[in-house]
Short mmCIF file of C-alpha atoms and ligand atoms in Angstrom, two decimals:
data_model
loop_
_atom_site.label_atom_id
_atom_site.label_comp_id
_atom_site.label_asym_id
_atom_site.label_seq_id
_atom_site.Cartn_x
_atom_site.Cartn_y
_atom_site.Cartn_z
CA MET A 1171 24.32 18.40 7.62
CA ASN A 1172 24.87 15.93 4.87
CA ILE A 1173 23.92 12.53 6.21
CA LYS A 1174 24.13 9.83 3.61
CA THR A 1175 23.86 6.69 5.68
CA ILE A 1176 20.43 5.09 5.75
CA ILE A 1177 20.27 3.85 9.32
CA GLU A 1178 17.88 0.97 9.91
CA PRO A 1179 14.95 2.47 11.89
CA PHE A 1180 15.03 -0.33 14.47
CA LYS A 1181 17.26 -1.86 17.11
CA ILE A 1182 17.98 -5.58 17.14
CA LYS A 1183 16.53 -7.49 20.09
CA MET A 1184 16.90 -11.05 18.87
CA VAL A 1185 19.46 -12.48 16.48
CA GLU A 1186 19.72 -15.50 14.24
CA PRO A 1187 23.30 -16.57 13.52
CA ILE A 1188 24.58 -16.81 9.97
CA HIS A 1189 26.91 -19.73 9.38
CA MET A 1190 29.97 -18.55 7.48
CA ASN A 1191 31.31 -21.06 4.98
CA THR A 1192 34.31 -20.99 2.68
CA LEU A 1193 34.68 -20.95 -1.08
CA SER A 1194 35.82 -24.58 -1.18
CA GLU A 1195 32.84 -25.66 0.96
CA ARG A 1196 30.48 -23.77 -1.34
CA VAL A 1197 31.97 -25.44 -4.42
CA GLU A 1198 31.05 -28.82 -2.90
CA LEU A 1199 27.65 -27.68 -1.58
CA LEU A 1200 26.58 -26.29 -4.96
CA LYS A 1201 27.72 -29.43 -6.75
CA LYS A 1202 25.73 -31.56 -4.28
CA ALA A 1203 22.66 -29.35 -4.96
CA HIS A 1204 23.04 -30.16 -8.69
CA TYR A 1205 23.99 -26.52 -9.32
CA ASN A 1206 20.46 -25.48 -8.39
CA PRO A 1207 20.44 -23.05 -5.42
CA PHE A 1208 16.77 -23.88 -4.70
CA MET A 1209 18.11 -27.22 -3.49
CA LEU A 1210 20.61 -25.72 -1.03
CA GLN A 1211 19.88 -25.91 2.69
CA SER A 1212 19.24 -22.45 4.11
CA GLN A 1213 22.03 -22.83 6.70
CA ASP A 1214 24.48 -23.07 3.79
CA VAL A 1215 23.45 -19.62 2.53
CA ILE A 1216 25.14 -16.49 3.92
CA ILE A 1217 22.83 -13.81 2.47
CA ASP A 1218 19.48 -15.12 1.23
CA LEU A 1219 17.96 -12.88 -1.45
CA LEU A 1220 15.80 -15.62 -2.95
CA THR A 1221 12.52 -13.88 -2.11
CA ASP A 1222 10.90 -11.15 -0.01
CA SER A 1223 7.89 -13.41 0.54
CA GLY A 1224 7.30 -14.56 4.11
CA THR A 1225 10.90 -13.69 5.02
CA SER A 1226 10.23 -10.47 6.98
CA ALA A 1227 11.45 -9.93 10.54
CA MET A 1228 8.52 -9.16 12.81
CA SER A 1229 8.61 -6.29 15.29
CA SER A 1230 8.44 -6.57 19.07
CA ALA A 1231 4.90 -5.14 18.78
CA GLN A 1232 3.94 -8.00 16.45
CA TRP A 1233 5.48 -10.65 18.71
CA GLY A 1234 3.77 -9.04 21.69
CA ALA A 1235 0.40 -9.08 19.91
CA MET A 1236 0.86 -12.77 19.08
CA MET A 1237 0.64 -13.58 22.79
CA GLU A 1238 -2.86 -12.07 22.70
CA GLY A 1239 -3.98 -14.46 19.96
CA ASP A 1240 -7.54 -15.63 20.55
CA GLU A 1241 -7.72 -19.16 19.22
CA SER A 1242 -11.51 -19.49 19.40
CA TYR A 1243 -12.94 -21.36 16.43
CA ALA A 1244 -15.61 -18.76 15.68
CA GLY A 1245 -15.71 -15.01 16.26
CA SER A 1246 -12.10 -14.72 17.49
CA LYS A 1247 -11.08 -11.32 18.90
CA SER A 1248 -7.94 -11.55 16.78
CA TRP A 1249 -10.08 -11.79 13.65
CA GLN A 1250 -12.03 -8.72 14.73
CA LYS A 1251 -8.74 -6.80 14.99
CA MET A 1252 -7.50 -8.00 11.61
CA GLU A 1253 -10.84 -7.29 9.96
CA HIS A 1254 -10.94 -3.81 11.49
CA VAL A 1255 -7.47 -2.90 10.20
CA ILE A 1256 -8.26 -4.23 6.71
CA TYR A 1257 -11.60 -2.44 6.64
CA ASN A 1258 -9.94 0.83 7.65
CA LEU A 1259 -7.33 0.37 4.91
CA THR A 1260 -9.45 -0.90 2.03
CA GLY A 1261 -13.02 0.17 2.80
CA TYR A 1262 -14.36 -3.07 1.29
CA LYS A 1263 -17.49 -4.46 2.92
CA TYR A 1264 -16.68 -8.18 2.95
CA ILE A 1265 -13.31 -9.40 4.17
CA ILE A 1266 -12.22 -13.04 4.00
CA PRO A 1267 -9.04 -14.37 5.67
CA THR A 1268 -6.89 -16.97 3.86
CA HIS A 1269 -3.65 -18.73 4.67
CA GLN A 1270 -1.75 -16.97 1.88
CA GLY A 1271 -2.25 -14.99 -1.32
CA ARG A 1272 -2.81 -17.87 -3.72
CA ALA A 1273 -5.60 -19.28 -1.53
CA ALA A 1274 -7.46 -15.98 -1.96
CA GLU A 1275 -6.76 -16.20 -5.70
CA ARG A 1276 -7.96 -19.76 -6.00
CA ILE A 1277 -11.22 -18.87 -4.27
CA ILE A 1278 -12.11 -15.70 -6.17
CA TYR A 1279 -10.76 -16.72 -9.59
CA GLY A 1280 -12.27 -20.16 -9.19
CA TYR A 1281 -15.60 -18.36 -8.88
CA LEU A 1282 -15.11 -15.55 -11.43
CA GLY A 1283 -13.15 -17.71 -13.89
CA GLY A 1284 -14.00 -20.76 -15.95
CA LYS A 1285 -13.93 -21.63 -19.64
CA GLY A 1286 -14.59 -18.71 -21.99
CA LYS A 1287 -13.66 -16.06 -19.40
CA CYS A 1288 -10.80 -13.66 -19.87
CA PHE A 1289 -8.74 -11.79 -17.23
CA ILE A 1290 -6.69 -8.71 -18.01
CA SER A 1291 -3.80 -7.44 -15.87
CA ASN A 1292 -0.76 -5.19 -16.10
CA THR A 1293 1.11 -8.44 -15.37
CA HIS A 1294 -0.47 -11.47 -13.70
CA PHE A 1295 1.84 -12.83 -11.02
CA ASP A 1296 2.63 -16.56 -11.63
CA THR A 1297 0.21 -17.88 -9.00
CA THR A 1298 -2.53 -15.51 -10.23
CA ARG A 1299 -2.08 -16.69 -13.80
CA ALA A 1300 -1.92 -20.33 -12.67
CA ASN A 1301 -5.19 -20.06 -10.71
CA ILE A 1302 -6.95 -18.31 -13.59
CA GLU A 1303 -5.71 -20.81 -16.19
CA TYR A 1304 -6.51 -23.72 -13.89
CA SER A 1305 -10.16 -22.55 -13.89
CA GLY A 1306 -10.12 -22.79 -17.70
CA ALA A 1307 -9.98 -19.03 -18.26
CA GLU A 1308 -7.44 -16.97 -20.18
CA ALA A 1309 -4.98 -14.45 -18.62
CA ILE A 1310 -3.70 -11.53 -20.71
CA ASP A 1311 -0.91 -9.12 -19.66
CA ILE A 1312 -0.96 -5.54 -20.97
CA VAL A 1313 1.69 -3.53 -19.15
CA ILE A 1314 2.65 -0.27 -20.94
CA PRO A 1315 5.43 -0.73 -23.57
CA GLU A 1316 7.95 1.14 -21.34
CA GLY A 1317 7.42 -1.60 -18.75
CA LYS A 1318 9.14 -4.05 -21.08
CA MET A 1319 12.24 -1.93 -21.71
CA PRO A 1320 14.72 -2.76 -18.93
CA PHE A 1321 16.86 0.39 -19.12
CA PHE A 1322 14.19 2.92 -20.05
CA GLU A 1323 13.51 5.30 -17.14
CA HIS A 1324 9.80 5.90 -16.52
CA PRO A 1325 8.27 6.71 -13.11
CA PHE A 1326 5.44 4.17 -13.35
CA LYS A 1327 6.60 1.22 -15.43
CA GLY A 1328 3.93 -0.95 -13.81
CA ASN A 1329 1.04 0.98 -15.45
CA MET A 1330 -1.55 -0.80 -17.54
CA ASP A 1331 -1.97 0.09 -21.23
CA VAL A 1332 -5.48 1.59 -21.02
CA VAL A 1333 -5.98 1.90 -24.79
CA GLU A 1334 -5.29 -1.82 -25.11
CA LEU A 1335 -7.57 -2.49 -22.13
CA GLU A 1336 -10.56 -0.86 -23.82
CA ARG A 1337 -9.77 -2.57 -27.13
CA LEU A 1338 -9.57 -5.99 -25.44
CA ILE A 1339 -12.84 -5.50 -23.55
CA GLN A 1340 -14.55 -4.65 -26.86
CA GLU A 1341 -12.91 -7.58 -28.67
CA LYS A 1342 -13.68 -10.19 -26.00
CA GLY A 1343 -17.07 -8.77 -24.97
CA ALA A 1344 -17.51 -7.18 -21.53
CA GLU A 1345 -19.64 -10.12 -20.32
CA ASN A 1346 -16.66 -12.46 -20.89
CA ILE A 1347 -14.20 -10.48 -18.79
CA GLY A 1348 -13.78 -12.27 -15.44
CA ALA A 1349 -11.99 -9.26 -13.94
CA VAL A 1350 -9.37 -6.61 -14.61
CA ILE A 1351 -6.50 -6.95 -12.12
CA LEU A 1352 -3.95 -4.26 -11.27
CA THR A 1353 -0.89 -5.77 -9.59
CA VAL A 1354 0.70 -3.15 -7.31
CA THR A 1355 3.63 -3.01 -7.42
CA ASN A 1356 4.06 -5.07 -10.57
CA ASN A 1357 6.06 -7.98 -9.13
CA SER A 1358 6.78 -9.92 -12.32
CA GLY A 1359 7.53 -6.65 -14.11
CA GLY A 1360 10.44 -5.73 -11.81
CA GLY A 1361 8.55 -4.43 -8.75
CA GLN A 1362 7.64 -1.29 -10.71
CA PRO A 1363 4.83 0.95 -9.40
CA VAL A 1364 1.40 1.83 -10.81
CA SER A 1365 0.30 5.49 -10.70
CA MET A 1366 -2.94 6.78 -9.21
CA LYS A 1367 -3.75 8.36 -12.57
CA ASN A 1368 -3.51 4.95 -14.25
CA THR A 1369 -5.62 3.37 -11.50
CA LYS A 1370 -8.34 5.99 -12.06
CA GLU A 1371 -8.27 5.43 -15.83
CA VAL A 1372 -8.55 1.67 -15.43
CA SER A 1373 -11.40 2.16 -12.95
CA LEU A 1374 -13.33 4.44 -15.34
CA ILE A 1375 -13.04 1.95 -18.19
CA CYS A 1376 -14.17 -0.91 -15.93
CA LYS A 1377 -17.16 1.16 -14.76
CA LYS A 1378 -18.06 2.10 -18.34
CA TYR A 1379 -18.25 -1.58 -19.34
CA ASN A 1380 -19.47 -2.85 -15.98
CA VAL A 1381 -16.42 -5.08 -15.52
CA CYS A 1382 -15.11 -6.19 -12.10
CA PHE A 1383 -11.89 -4.34 -11.13
CA LEU A 1384 -9.61 -5.94 -8.53
CA ILE A 1385 -6.26 -4.98 -7.01
CA ASP A 1386 -3.52 -7.51 -6.27
CA ALA A 1387 -2.36 -5.53 -3.25
CA CYS A 1388 0.70 -7.50 -2.07
CA ARG A 1389 2.94 -4.40 -2.14
CA ILE A 1390 0.38 -1.62 -1.76
CA ALA A 1391 2.46 0.34 0.79
CA GLU A 1392 5.60 0.25 -1.36
CA ASN A 1393 3.47 1.43 -4.29
CA SER A 1394 2.10 4.30 -2.16
CA TYR A 1395 5.66 5.44 -1.47
CA PHE A 1396 6.34 5.81 -5.19
CA ILE A 1397 3.06 7.68 -5.74
CA LYS A 1398 3.83 10.18 -2.98
CA HIS A 1399 7.29 10.86 -4.38
CA ARG A 1400 6.58 10.70 -8.11
CA GLU A 1401 3.02 11.95 -8.62
CA ALA A 1402 2.90 15.66 -7.76
CA GLU A 1403 -0.70 15.86 -6.46
CA TYR A 1404 0.06 13.28 -3.80
CA LYS A 1405 3.13 14.78 -2.20
CA ASN A 1406 1.22 16.05 0.84
CA LYS A 1407 -0.86 12.91 1.36
CA THR A 1408 0.10 10.22 3.85
CA TYR A 1409 1.00 6.75 2.58
CA ILE A 1410 -2.12 5.22 4.06
CA GLU A 1411 -4.35 7.91 2.50
CA ILE A 1412 -2.82 7.10 -0.88
CA ALA A 1413 -3.49 3.38 -0.41
CA GLN A 1414 -7.06 4.08 0.76
CA GLU A 1415 -7.71 6.20 -2.32
CA MET A 1416 -6.36 3.49 -4.62
CA PHE A 1417 -8.64 0.87 -3.04
CA SER A 1418 -11.61 3.23 -3.35
CA TYR A 1419 -11.45 2.99 -7.17
CA SER A 1420 -11.77 -0.80 -7.27
CA ASP A 1421 -14.32 -3.49 -6.39
CA GLY A 1422 -12.05 -5.65 -4.29
CA CYS A 1423 -8.56 -7.01 -3.70
CA THR A 1424 -6.48 -10.05 -2.91
CA MET A 1425 -3.38 -9.76 -0.75
CA SER A 1426 -0.56 -12.02 0.33
CA ALA A 1427 0.28 -10.80 3.82
CA LYS A 1428 3.71 -12.43 3.34
CA LYS A 1429 4.82 -9.30 1.50
CA ASP A 1430 3.79 -5.86 2.79
CA ALA A 1431 1.94 -7.07 5.90
CA LEU A 1432 5.31 -7.99 7.45
CA VAL A 1433 4.37 -11.53 8.50
CA ASN A 1434 5.63 -14.98 7.61
CA MET A 1435 2.26 -16.43 6.60
CA GLY A 1436 -1.20 -15.09 5.81
CA GLY A 1437 -3.44 -13.37 3.29
CA PHE A 1438 -6.96 -12.17 2.58
CA LEU A 1439 -9.55 -11.39 -0.01
CA ALA A 1440 -11.95 -8.44 0.17
CA VAL A 1441 -14.86 -7.34 -2.05
CA ASN A 1442 -17.85 -5.01 -2.04
CA ASN A 1443 -20.26 -7.30 -3.90
CA LYS A 1444 -22.39 -9.48 -1.62
CA ILE A 1445 -23.02 -12.21 -4.18
CA ILE A 1446 -19.30 -12.66 -4.84
CA ALA A 1447 -18.59 -12.54 -1.09
CA ASP A 1448 -21.19 -15.22 -0.30
CA GLU A 1449 -19.84 -17.56 -2.98
CA CYS A 1450 -16.28 -17.01 -1.83
CA MET A 1451 -17.20 -17.69 1.80
CA ASN A 1452 -18.75 -21.01 0.76
CA LEU A 1453 -15.54 -21.99 -1.02
CA LEU A 1454 -13.52 -20.74 1.96
CA ILE A 1455 -15.36 -22.99 4.39
CA ILE A 1456 -14.88 -26.03 2.13
CA THR A 1457 -11.15 -25.56 1.56
CA GLU A 1458 -9.57 -23.09 4.02
CA GLY A 1459 -11.57 -22.85 7.22
CA TYR A 1460 -14.36 -20.97 8.91
CA VAL A 1461 -15.00 -17.33 7.90
CA THR A 1462 -13.39 -15.87 11.01
CA TYR A 1463 -10.01 -17.56 10.56
CA GLY A 1464 -9.73 -19.01 7.03
CA GLY A 1465 -6.63 -21.13 7.62
CA LEU A 1466 -4.94 -18.73 10.05
CA SER A 1467 -4.38 -19.12 13.76
CA GLY A 1468 -5.48 -16.29 16.06
CA ARG A 1469 -1.86 -15.28 16.66
CA ASP A 1470 -1.22 -14.99 12.91
CA MET A 1471 -4.17 -12.64 12.61
CA GLU A 1472 -2.81 -10.50 15.47
CA ALA A 1473 0.55 -10.17 13.71
CA ILE A 1474 -1.13 -9.23 10.42
CA ALA A 1475 -3.23 -6.54 12.13
CA VAL A 1476 -0.11 -4.92 13.58
CA GLY A 1477 2.00 -5.43 10.42
CA LEU A 1478 -0.56 -3.77 8.17
CA GLU A 1479 -0.26 -0.60 10.26
CA GLU A 1480 3.54 -0.66 10.67
CA ILE A 1481 4.09 -0.90 6.93
CA PHE A 1482 2.73 2.62 6.41
CA HIS A 1483 5.04 4.29 8.96
CA ASN A 1484 7.14 6.92 7.26
CA ASP A 1485 10.47 5.86 8.81
CA TYR A 1486 9.95 2.24 7.88
CA LEU A 1487 8.78 2.83 4.33
CA THR A 1488 11.49 5.39 3.58
CA TYR A 1489 14.15 3.00 4.85
CA ARG A 1490 12.62 0.14 2.88
CA ILE A 1491 12.59 1.86 -0.50
CA LYS A 1492 15.88 3.73 0.04
CA SER A 1493 17.74 0.60 1.04
CA THR A 1494 16.60 -1.31 -2.06
CA GLU A 1495 17.62 1.72 -4.11
CA TYR A 1496 20.99 1.83 -2.30
CA LEU A 1497 21.92 -1.61 -3.58
CA GLY A 1498 20.62 -0.88 -7.08
CA LYS A 1499 22.46 2.44 -7.35
CA LYS A 1500 25.76 0.98 -6.16
CA LEU A 1501 25.55 -1.84 -8.69
CA ASN A 1502 24.59 0.57 -11.45
CA GLU A 1503 27.58 2.84 -10.67
CA MET A 1504 29.91 -0.16 -10.83
CA GLY A 1505 28.68 -0.97 -14.31
CA VAL A 1506 26.45 -3.91 -13.40
CA PRO A 1507 23.49 -3.73 -15.84
CA VAL A 1508 20.38 -3.33 -13.64
CA VAL A 1509 16.73 -2.74 -14.51
CA LEU A 1510 15.95 0.98 -14.06
CA PRO A 1511 14.51 2.69 -12.17
CA ILE A 1512 15.08 0.44 -9.15
CA GLY A 1513 11.81 -1.16 -7.96
CA GLY A 1514 10.47 -1.47 -4.43
CA HIS A 1515 11.37 -4.93 -3.22
CA ALA A 1516 14.19 -6.15 -5.43
CA VAL A 1517 17.06 -5.29 -7.75
CA TYR A 1518 17.09 -7.05 -11.12
CA VAL A 1519 20.38 -7.68 -12.93
CA ASP A 1520 20.41 -8.21 -16.70
CA ALA A 1521 22.67 -11.24 -17.09
CA LYS A 1522 22.53 -11.29 -20.89
CA THR A 1523 24.29 -7.92 -20.98
CA LEU A 1524 26.68 -8.91 -18.16
CA TYR A 1525 27.77 -12.14 -19.88
CA PRO A 1526 27.52 -11.57 -23.65
CA GLN A 1527 29.70 -14.67 -24.21
CA ILE A 1528 26.96 -16.98 -22.86
CA SER A 1529 24.14 -17.73 -25.30
CA VAL A 1530 20.58 -17.83 -23.94
CA ASP A 1531 20.38 -21.61 -24.34
CA GLN A 1532 23.26 -21.82 -21.87
CA TYR A 1533 21.35 -19.73 -19.29
CA PRO A 1534 23.45 -16.63 -18.50
CA GLY A 1535 21.11 -15.76 -15.60
CA HIS A 1536 21.78 -19.12 -14.03
CA SER A 1537 25.53 -18.57 -14.41
CA LEU A 1538 25.22 -15.35 -12.38
CA VAL A 1539 23.08 -17.09 -9.73
CA CYS A 1540 25.82 -19.74 -9.35
CA GLU A 1541 28.63 -17.15 -9.35
CA LEU A 1542 26.89 -15.20 -6.57
CA TYR A 1543 26.65 -18.33 -4.46
CA LEU A 1544 30.17 -19.54 -5.15
CA LYS A 1545 31.85 -16.17 -4.60
CA GLY A 1546 29.75 -14.92 -1.70
CA GLY A 1547 27.26 -17.50 -0.45
CA ILE A 1548 24.50 -15.23 -1.79
CA ARG A 1549 21.30 -16.88 -2.97
CA SER A 1550 19.29 -15.21 -5.73
CA VAL A 1551 16.86 -16.40 -8.38
CA GLU A 1552 17.03 -16.56 -12.15
CA ILE A 1553 14.06 -14.97 -13.92
CA GLY A 1554 14.85 -15.87 -17.49
CA SER A 1555 14.96 -18.85 -19.78
CA LEU A 1556 15.51 -21.39 -17.02
CA MET A 1557 12.28 -20.21 -15.33
CA PHE A 1558 10.20 -19.36 -18.40
CA GLY A 1559 11.90 -21.05 -21.37
CA LYS A 1560 9.90 -23.51 -23.47
CA TYR A 1561 10.87 -25.89 -26.29
CA ASP A 1562 9.67 -25.87 -29.89
CA GLU A 1563 8.76 -29.05 -31.81
CA GLU A 1564 12.40 -29.77 -32.62
CA GLY A 1565 13.37 -29.43 -28.98
CA LYS A 1566 15.04 -26.06 -29.50
CA LEU A 1567 14.79 -23.55 -26.65
CA ILE A 1568 12.25 -20.74 -27.05
CA PRO A 1569 13.92 -18.23 -24.71
CA ALA A 1570 12.27 -15.83 -22.27
CA ASN A 1571 12.12 -12.10 -23.13
CA MET A 1572 14.91 -11.25 -20.71
CA GLU A 1573 17.63 -13.07 -18.77
CA LEU A 1574 17.31 -11.44 -15.35
CA VAL A 1575 18.55 -12.31 -11.89
CA ARG A 1576 16.46 -11.02 -8.99
CA LEU A 1577 18.00 -9.93 -5.71
CA ALA A 1578 14.90 -9.71 -3.49
CA ILE A 1579 15.35 -7.88 -0.20
CA PRO A 1580 13.63 -9.43 2.85
CA ARG A 1581 11.98 -6.74 5.00
CA ARG A 1582 13.95 -5.61 8.11
CA VAL A 1583 16.27 -8.64 7.94
CA TYR A 1584 19.63 -7.41 6.62
CA THR A 1585 21.59 -4.31 7.60
CA GLN A 1586 23.58 -1.99 5.36
CA SER A 1587 26.77 -3.95 6.05
CA HIS A 1588 25.16 -7.11 4.66
CA ILE A 1589 24.26 -5.14 1.55
CA ASP A 1590 27.77 -3.65 1.31
CA TYR A 1591 29.06 -7.21 1.35
CA VAL A 1592 26.78 -8.06 -1.59
CA VAL A 1593 28.18 -5.02 -3.42
CA GLU A 1594 31.75 -6.24 -2.79
CA ILE A 1595 30.92 -9.66 -4.16
CA PHE A 1596 29.65 -7.94 -7.31
CA GLU A 1597 33.05 -6.20 -7.63
CA GLU A 1598 34.54 -9.70 -7.90
CA ILE A 1599 31.81 -10.74 -10.32
CA ILE A 1600 32.67 -7.81 -12.61
CA LYS A 1601 36.41 -8.56 -12.48
CA THR A 1602 35.97 -12.18 -13.52
CA LYS A 1603 32.97 -11.82 -15.84
CA HIS A 1604 34.91 -12.79 -19.00
CA ASN A 1605 35.78 -16.25 -17.63
CA VAL A 1606 32.26 -17.27 -16.74
CA LYS A 1607 30.69 -20.13 -18.71
CA GLY A 1608 27.14 -21.30 -19.23
CA TYR A 1609 25.21 -24.28 -17.91
CA LYS A 1610 23.30 -27.20 -19.36
CA ILE A 1611 20.26 -28.95 -17.90
CA ASN A 1612 20.71 -32.63 -17.06
CA TYR A 1613 17.27 -33.26 -15.60
CA GLU A 1614 14.07 -31.24 -15.66
CA PRO A 1615 10.49 -31.86 -14.50
CA LYS A 1616 7.51 -31.03 -16.72
CA PHE A 1617 6.30 -27.94 -14.83
CA LEU A 1618 8.07 -25.15 -12.93
CA ARG A 1619 11.43 -26.65 -13.82
CA HIS A 1620 13.55 -24.00 -12.11
CA PHE A 1621 12.67 -25.38 -8.66
CA THR A 1622 14.01 -28.90 -9.09
CA SER A 1623 16.04 -29.21 -12.29
CA HIS A 1624 19.65 -30.48 -12.19
CA LEU A 1625 22.31 -28.51 -14.03
CA GLU A 1626 25.99 -28.82 -14.87
CA PRO A 1627 28.58 -26.19 -15.79
CA LEU A 1628 29.85 -26.26 -19.40
CA ASN A 1629 33.56 -26.25 -20.15
C1 LIG B 704 3.42 -13.46 -3.72
C2 LIG B 704 2.40 -12.95 -4.61
C3 LIG B 704 1.17 -13.61 -4.79
C4 LIG B 704 0.87 -14.94 -4.14
O1 LIG B 704 0.93 -14.93 -2.76
P1 LIG B 704 1.40 -16.20 -1.89
O2 LIG B 704 1.25 -15.72 -0.49
O3 LIG B 704 2.82 -16.49 -2.27
O4 LIG B 704 0.50 -17.32 -2.20
C5 LIG B 704 0.25 -13.02 -5.63
N1 LIG B 704 0.50 -11.89 -6.27
C6 LIG B 704 1.67 -11.22 -6.14
C7 LIG B 704 1.90 -9.94 -6.87
C8 LIG B 704 2.67 -11.73 -5.30
O5 LIG B 704 3.83 -11.08 -5.18
#
């Protein structure tokens, strides 16, 4: 039998209607949103690929568990369940619940950071970098060189450059390293995985210099899938065994449960060191909540406990990775320039190659984001010079390294027909690519300008 269709490994029990709008309505809606899709109302979006964060559909088992939520202030049963599942997965001794990933980051990097400290990662995610820099410390990214080449095929483009890691530790002095952080999968680097071999190498170097080694585990299950299928020694291991082994090499982790834990809100921090744990718990009580809920309600903790187990199910994880790959492959075959290989949670389109007529100071990525909305009601996000661009002293744009557009796939939300629709919209995008023009910014705030800036199409 030659079955090519990836069927979703679930049936639909509850539905949320999508409001269909027309091209002429979208022209008006986008204009009213100042050509910035972040400012669109969600009901005006047909397919929302803005982010995979907190946008998952929960299972009937998760909704069922939520009814069991124990809302006691201290020692909640729901916390015991969540703690048990996290302990079984990570093996870390001290587990601290938080309301989302960045709360865990603020607590641990607030403690480990500070002026004069340096953090080293394959790529710090934006909130990780922001929390480290906010503490006064420095954040350095050292992904392997292949990780910066969009079309270069390498099985583990999220790996850390271990030669550079050792050199940096020697240059900065081991006592000044706040922590070494492996982000799995490497979100800002295209959702590319990190190998077990690389994890072991990083761990050995950290042990040699007595430096704290942490994992940013937001997409640990998706990373385990890639290890099983790309690293020969792991082909007979289960996904959870692979994740457990990866955690065993490090001293702790932070995790946003809004990604691989299949919930809409939540997170945690876990470490082996008692001194770090005690300090973090003090900070937790001041800013998040008591140690047995940390900003979460009992029902949230129930849903996380179930989600963290569901994510490692073979049928789910295979469907998850294959369906992201399905979109990426289709676009690639049509001649849409996409980052290769396709990552776990998103497909990244290279807009600079798609629209060579648009110079980087006219934001080709933003042009594609607007085209996707106008043609198909699809919301995506620019990861290029609108998001990361800076100005020099003369007010000239210092562009980002790449002009990408991310199509992030929410977990268990869209079916293959939704994705086929996205592919069809791209057929239109390809046909009309020569007529597309750039944009100019009319208003921008000082920080994180992509969220609220106002733009206008150029003629
Ligand atoms: C989303 C994310 C975070 C931050 O988590 P929030 O829940 O959004 O605060 C940190 N690191 C990575 C890699 C992420 O993807």
